[in-house]
CSV table of C-alpha atoms and ligand atoms in Angstrom, one decimal:
chain,number,residue,atom,x,y,z
A,1,MET,CA,3.0,21.5,-17.7
A,2,LEU,CA,2.7,20.7,-21.4
A,3,LYS,CA,5.1,22.5,-22.2
A,4,ILE,CA,7.5,20.0,-21.7
A,5,LEU,CA,11.4,18.6,-23.4
A,6,ALA,CA,8.6,15.2,-23.7
A,7,GLU,CA,6.7,16.6,-26.3
A,8,LYS,CA,9.4,19.1,-27.6
A,9,LEU,CA,10.7,15.8,-28.7
A,10,ILE,CA,8.0,13.5,-29.7
A,11,ARG,CA,7.3,17.1,-31.8
A,12,HIS,CA,10.9,16.7,-33.4
A,13,LEU,CA,11.2,12.9,-33.6
A,14,ALA,CA,7.2,11.3,-34.4
A,15,PRO,CA,5.1,12.0,-38.0
A,16,GLN,CA,2.1,13.6,-37.4
A,17,SER,CA,-0.6,10.7,-37.5
A,18,CYS,CA,-0.9,8.5,-34.1
A,19,LEU,CA,1.0,5.8,-33.4
A,20,LEU,CA,-2.1,3.2,-33.4
A,21,CYS,CA,-4.5,4.0,-36.2
A,22,LEU,CA,-2.1,6.2,-38.6
A,23,THR,CA,-5.0,8.9,-38.3
A,24,LYS,CA,-3.5,13.2,-38.6
A,25,VAL,CA,-3.7,14.3,-35.1
A,26,THR,CA,-2.6,17.7,-33.9
A,27,GLY,CA,-2.2,17.6,-31.3
A,28,ALA,CA,1.7,16.8,-29.7
A,29,LEU,CA,1.6,13.6,-29.0
A,30,PRO,CA,1.6,11.0,-31.6
A,31,VAL,CA,-1.4,9.5,-29.8
A,32,CYS,CA,-5.9,10.7,-31.2
A,33,HIS,CA,-7.5,11.6,-29.0
A,34,LEU,CA,-9.9,8.0,-29.6
A,35,CYS,CA,-6.4,6.0,-29.4
A,36,GLU,CA,-5.6,8.5,-25.5
A,37,LYS,CA,-9.2,6.7,-24.5
A,38,ASN,CA,-8.9,3.6,-25.6
A,39,LEU,CA,-6.2,3.3,-23.6
A,40,PRO,CA,-5.5,0.6,-20.5
A,41,TRP,CA,-6.1,3.3,-18.1
A,42,LEU,CA,-5.1,2.0,-15.0
A,43,GLU,CA,-8.2,3.6,-12.8
A,44,HIS,CA,-8.6,2.0,-9.2
A,45,TYR,CA,-5.8,0.0,-7.3
A,46,CYS,CA,-4.5,-0.3,-4.7
A,47,GLN,CA,-2.4,2.1,-3.1
A,48,HIS,CA,0.7,-0.3,-2.4
A,49,CYS,CA,1.1,-2.0,-5.3
A,50,GLY,CA,-1.3,-1.4,-7.8
A,51,TYR,CA,-3.1,-4.2,-7.4
A,52,HIS,CA,-6.6,-3.4,-10.4
A,53,PHE,CA,-10.0,-4.0,-8.9
A,54,ILE,CA,-12.6,-4.6,-10.7
A,55,GLY,CA,-16.1,-3.8,-10.2
A,56,GLU,CA,-17.5,-0.9,-8.3
A,57,THR,CA,-15.3,-0.6,-4.3
A,58,SER,CA,-14.7,1.1,-2.3
A,59,LEU,CA,-11.5,-0.5,-1.5
A,60,SER,CA,-7.9,1.7,-1.9
A,61,ILE,CA,-5.8,-1.0,-0.2
A,62,CYS,CA,-5.8,-5.2,-1.3
A,63,GLY,CA,-6.1,-7.9,1.0
A,64,GLN,CA,-1.7,-8.7,0.4
A,65,CYS,CA,-0.7,-5.7,1.5
A,66,SER,CA,-4.1,-5.1,4.2
A,67,LYS,CA,-2.1,-8.7,5.3
A,68,ASN,CA,1.5,-7.2,6.0
A,69,THR,CA,2.9,-3.9,6.0
A,70,SER,CA,4.0,-2.1,2.8
A,71,PRO,CA,7.4,-0.3,2.5
A,72,ILE,CA,5.9,1.6,-0.5
A,73,SER,CA,4.2,4.5,1.2
A,74,CYS,CA,1.8,5.9,-2.3
A,75,PHE,CA,1.8,3.6,-5.6
A,76,TYR,CA,0.6,5.4,-9.2
A,77,GLY,CA,0.6,4.3,-12.2
A,78,LEU,CA,-0.5,4.9,-15.6
A,79,TRP,CA,-1.5,1.2,-17.9
A,80,HIS,CA,-2.0,-1.9,-17.2
A,81,TYR,CA,0.9,-4.0,-19.3
A,82,GLN,CA,-1.6,-4.6,-21.7
A,83,ASP,CA,-1.5,-3.9,-26.4
A,84,PRO,CA,0.0,-1.5,-27.1
A,85,ILE,CA,1.7,-0.8,-23.7
A,86,ASP,CA,3.5,-4.0,-23.2
A,87,GLN,CA,5.0,-3.1,-27.2
A,88,TRP,CA,5.7,0.4,-25.9
A,89,ILE,CA,7.7,-1.1,-23.4
A,90,GLN,CA,9.4,-3.7,-24.8
A,91,GLN,CA,10.2,-0.7,-27.7
A,92,ILE,CA,12.1,0.9,-24.7
A,93,LYS,CA,13.6,-1.8,-22.9
A,94,TYR,CA,14.8,-3.9,-25.6
A,95,HIS,CA,15.4,-0.9,-28.6
A,96,HIS,CA,15.8,2.5,-27.4
A,97,GLN,CA,12.9,3.6,-28.5
A,98,LEU,CA,12.4,7.8,-27.9
A,99,ILE,CA,9.3,8.2,-28.5
A,100,PRO,CA,7.1,5.5,-26.7
A,101,SER,CA,9.2,6.5,-24.1
A,102,ALA,CA,8.8,10.6,-23.6
A,103,ILE,CA,4.8,9.2,-23.9
A,104,CYS,CA,4.5,7.7,-21.3
A,105,SER,CA,6.9,10.9,-19.2
A,106,GLU,CA,4.8,13.2,-20.9
A,107,TYR,CA,1.1,10.9,-19.7
A,108,MET,CA,3.1,10.7,-16.4
A,109,LEU,CA,3.9,14.6,-16.7
A,110,ARG,CA,-0.5,15.0,-16.8
A,111,LYS,CA,-1.0,12.7,-14.3
A,112,ILE,CA,1.1,13.7,-11.4
A,113,PRO,CA,-0.6,17.3,-10.2
A,114,GLY,CA,-3.9,15.1,-9.7
A,115,TRP,CA,-1.5,11.8,-8.1
A,116,TYR,CA,0.1,15.0,-6.4
A,117,SER,CA,-3.4,17.6,-5.2
A,118,ASN,CA,-3.4,16.9,-2.0
A,119,ARG,CA,0.1,15.9,-0.9
A,120,GLN,CA,4.0,17.0,-1.6
A,121,LEU,CA,6.1,16.0,-4.7
A,122,PRO,CA,8.8,13.9,-4.2
A,123,GLU,CA,12.2,15.6,-2.6
A,124,ALA,CA,13.9,13.8,-5.4
A,125,LEU,CA,13.2,11.0,-8.4
A,126,ILE,CA,15.0,7.6,-8.4
A,127,PRO,CA,15.2,6.1,-12.1
A,128,MET,CA,15.2,1.6,-10.7
A,129,PRO,CA,18.6,1.3,-10.8
A,130,LEU,CA,19.9,-2.0,-13.1
A,131,HIS,CA,22.5,-3.5,-11.9
A,132,SER,CA,26.1,-2.0,-14.0
A,133,ASP,CA,26.9,-4.7,-16.0
A,134,ARG,CA,23.1,-5.3,-17.7
A,135,LEU,CA,23.7,-1.7,-17.8
A,136,VAL,CA,26.9,-2.6,-20.2
A,137,GLU,CA,25.0,-5.2,-22.0
A,138,ARG,CA,21.9,-3.1,-22.2
A,139,GLY,CA,23.7,-0.4,-23.3
A,140,TYR,CA,20.6,1.7,-21.2
A,141,ASN,CA,18.9,2.1,-18.2
A,142,GLN,CA,14.9,2.4,-20.1
A,143,ALA,CA,14.1,3.7,-16.4
A,144,ILE,CA,16.5,7.1,-16.2
A,145,GLU,CA,14.9,7.3,-20.4
A,146,ILE,CA,11.3,7.6,-18.9
A,147,ALA,CA,12.4,9.5,-15.8
A,148,ARG,CA,14.8,12.1,-16.8
A,149,PRO,CA,11.7,14.6,-18.3
A,150,LEU,CA,10.0,14.4,-14.9
A,151,ALA,CA,13.0,15.3,-13.2
A,152,LYS,CA,13.0,18.2,-15.5
A,153,VAL,CA,9.9,19.4,-15.7
A,154,LEU,CA,9.5,18.9,-12.3
A,155,GLN,CA,12.6,20.4,-11.1
A,156,ARG,CA,14.3,17.3,-8.9
A,157,PRO,CA,16.7,16.0,-8.4
A,158,LEU,CA,17.2,13.1,-10.8
A,159,LEU,CA,19.0,10.6,-8.8
A,160,LEU,CA,21.0,8.3,-11.0
A,161,HIS,CA,24.2,7.5,-8.8
A,162,ASP,CA,22.8,6.9,-5.2
A,163,CYS,CA,21.6,3.5,-5.3
A,164,LYS,CA,23.1,0.4,-6.8
A,165,ARG,CA,22.2,-2.2,-7.6
A,166,SER,CA,24.5,-4.2,-5.7
A,167,GLN,CA,23.9,-7.7,-6.7
A,168,TYR,CA,23.7,-9.3,-10.2
A,169,THR,CA,20.6,-11.1,-9.8
A,170,LYS,CA,18.6,-13.2,-13.0
A,171,PRO,CA,16.2,-11.1,-15.1
A,172,GLN,CA,12.6,-11.5,-13.2
A,173,ALA,CA,10.7,-12.7,-15.7
A,174,THR,CA,12.7,-16.1,-15.7
A,175,LEU,CA,11.5,-16.5,-12.5
A,176,PRO,CA,8.7,-18.0,-10.7
A,177,ALA,CA,6.4,-15.2,-8.4
A,178,PRO,CA,8.1,-16.7,-4.6
A,179,LEU,CA,11.7,-17.0,-6.2
A,180,ARG,CA,11.4,-13.0,-7.3
A,181,GLN,CA,11.8,-11.6,-3.5
A,182,LYS,CA,14.6,-13.9,-2.8
A,183,ASN,CA,16.8,-13.6,-6.5
A,184,VAL,CA,16.3,-9.8,-5.0
A,185,LYS,CA,16.3,-9.7,-1.5
A,186,ASP,CA,19.3,-7.2,-0.1
A,187,ALA,CA,19.9,-5.7,-3.6
A,188,PHE,CA,20.7,-2.8,-3.5
A,189,THR,CA,23.4,-0.9,-1.6
A,190,ILE,CA,22.6,2.8,-0.9
A,191,LYS,CA,24.9,6.2,-0.6
A,192,ASP,CA,26.0,6.6,3.0
A,193,ASN,CA,25.4,10.7,3.1
A,194,PHE,CA,21.9,9.8,1.5
A,195,HIS,CA,19.7,11.9,3.0
A,196,PHE,CA,16.1,12.2,0.9
A,197,LYS,CA,13.3,11.8,3.5
A,198,HIS,CA,10.5,11.9,0.6
A,199,VAL,CA,11.0,10.4,-3.1
A,200,ALA,CA,9.6,9.0,-5.5
A,201,ILE,CA,11.1,5.1,-7.7
A,202,VAL,CA,10.4,5.7,-11.1
A,203,ASP,CA,9.5,2.4,-13.4
A,204,ASP,CA,8.4,1.4,-16.9
A,205,VAL,CA,6.8,-2.2,-15.3
A,206,TYR,CA,5.3,-3.1,-12.0
A,207,THR,CA,4.6,-7.2,-12.3
A,208,SER,CA,5.3,-8.6,-8.4
A,209,GLY,CA,6.6,-5.9,-7.3
A,210,SER,CA,9.5,-8.2,-5.8
A,211,THR,CA,12.5,-5.8,-7.3
A,212,VAL,CA,10.7,-2.2,-6.3
A,213,THR,CA,10.1,-3.6,-2.5
A,214,ALA,CA,14.3,-4.5,-1.8
A,215,LEU,CA,15.1,-1.0,-3.2
A,216,CYS,CA,12.2,0.8,-0.9
A,217,GLN,CA,13.7,-1.8,2.3
A,218,SER,CA,16.6,-0.8,1.8
A,219,LEU,CA,15.7,3.5,0.8
A,220,ARG,CA,13.5,2.7,4.3
A,221,LYS,CA,17.3,0.8,6.4
A,222,ASN,CA,18.1,4.2,5.2
A,223,GLY,CA,15.7,6.7,6.6
A,224,THR,CA,14.0,8.0,3.8
A,225,LYS,CA,10.4,7.5,5.0
A,226,THR,CA,7.7,8.3,1.9
A,227,ILE,CA,8.8,6.1,-1.0
A,228,ASP,CA,6.3,6.6,-4.0
A,229,ILE,CA,5.8,4.8,-7.3
A,230,TRP,CA,6.3,6.1,-10.9
A,231,CYS,CA,5.7,2.9,-12.8
A,232,CYS,CA,3.9,3.5,-16.2
A,233,ALA,CA,2.5,-0.3,-17.0
A,234,ARG,CA,1.4,-2.9,-14.2
A,235,ALA,CA,1.5,-6.1,-15.4
A,236,GLN,CA,-1.5,-8.6,-13.0
A,237,LEU,CA,0.0,-11.9,-12.0
A,238,THR,CA,-2.5,-14.3,-13.2
A,239,HIS,CA,-2.9,-16.5,-9.8
A,240,ARG,CA,-3.4,-12.9,-6.8
A,241,PHE,CA,-5.6,-12.7,-4.6
A,242,ILE,CA,-9.3,-12.1,-4.2
A,243,PRO,CA,-8.8,-8.2,-3.3
A,244,VAL,CA,-10.5,-8.6,1.3
A,245,SER,CA,-12.0,-5.5,2.5
A,246,SER,CA,-9.4,-3.4,4.5
B,1,LIG,ZN1,-5.3,6.9,-33.6
B,2,LIG,ZN1,-1.7,-3.7,-2.6
């Protein structure tokens, strides 16, 4: 699993010092062992939405998800959206930086065998689509950059044209949470002959989940049975509910 494209890309591009503390690194990634250990790993979270459980608990589903039927089968995430991950994501998203993108892909590849120890891998990967107008504005889709090495290593098709963002929605970050769901409702169209029953949606950040939920609902209407989310960072909304026992 380690000899992968993302890693080769990092070796090619990266200086052999830790991106975070500048000490010399001997491993494949430009993050030293201590800094890696101190990354804000997402460890115990809701299996549908990634909500982080605080303290000792046996919960696997948060209060909100236990009340509603989530269209997400399993959520998998790497980190909290905190320093330095927020900076890496900004670098990927707005500056098309390849090293943080490859680091995200590599750590995801290291986690996937554990995530799927008892489950089948998805049949195909869907990078969260951008509307074509936004794609033109930005020049690239960061979710595709993160997903591409995963699809190569896992030998799964990367679906770039099967799900289209059909509405030009306002950037979710500019909206308060209650308006986010409304903003993306029916925002996606799925190709007529789409036949995959188990897919993973790859995204950089999951915040309110409104966009992912809208895509999941469109896929489910189209007959997809199992939809997993692979996301680099989970941003926690500050006014979120307190999880209850399920
Ligand atoms: Zn370091
Ligand atoms: Zn949840």
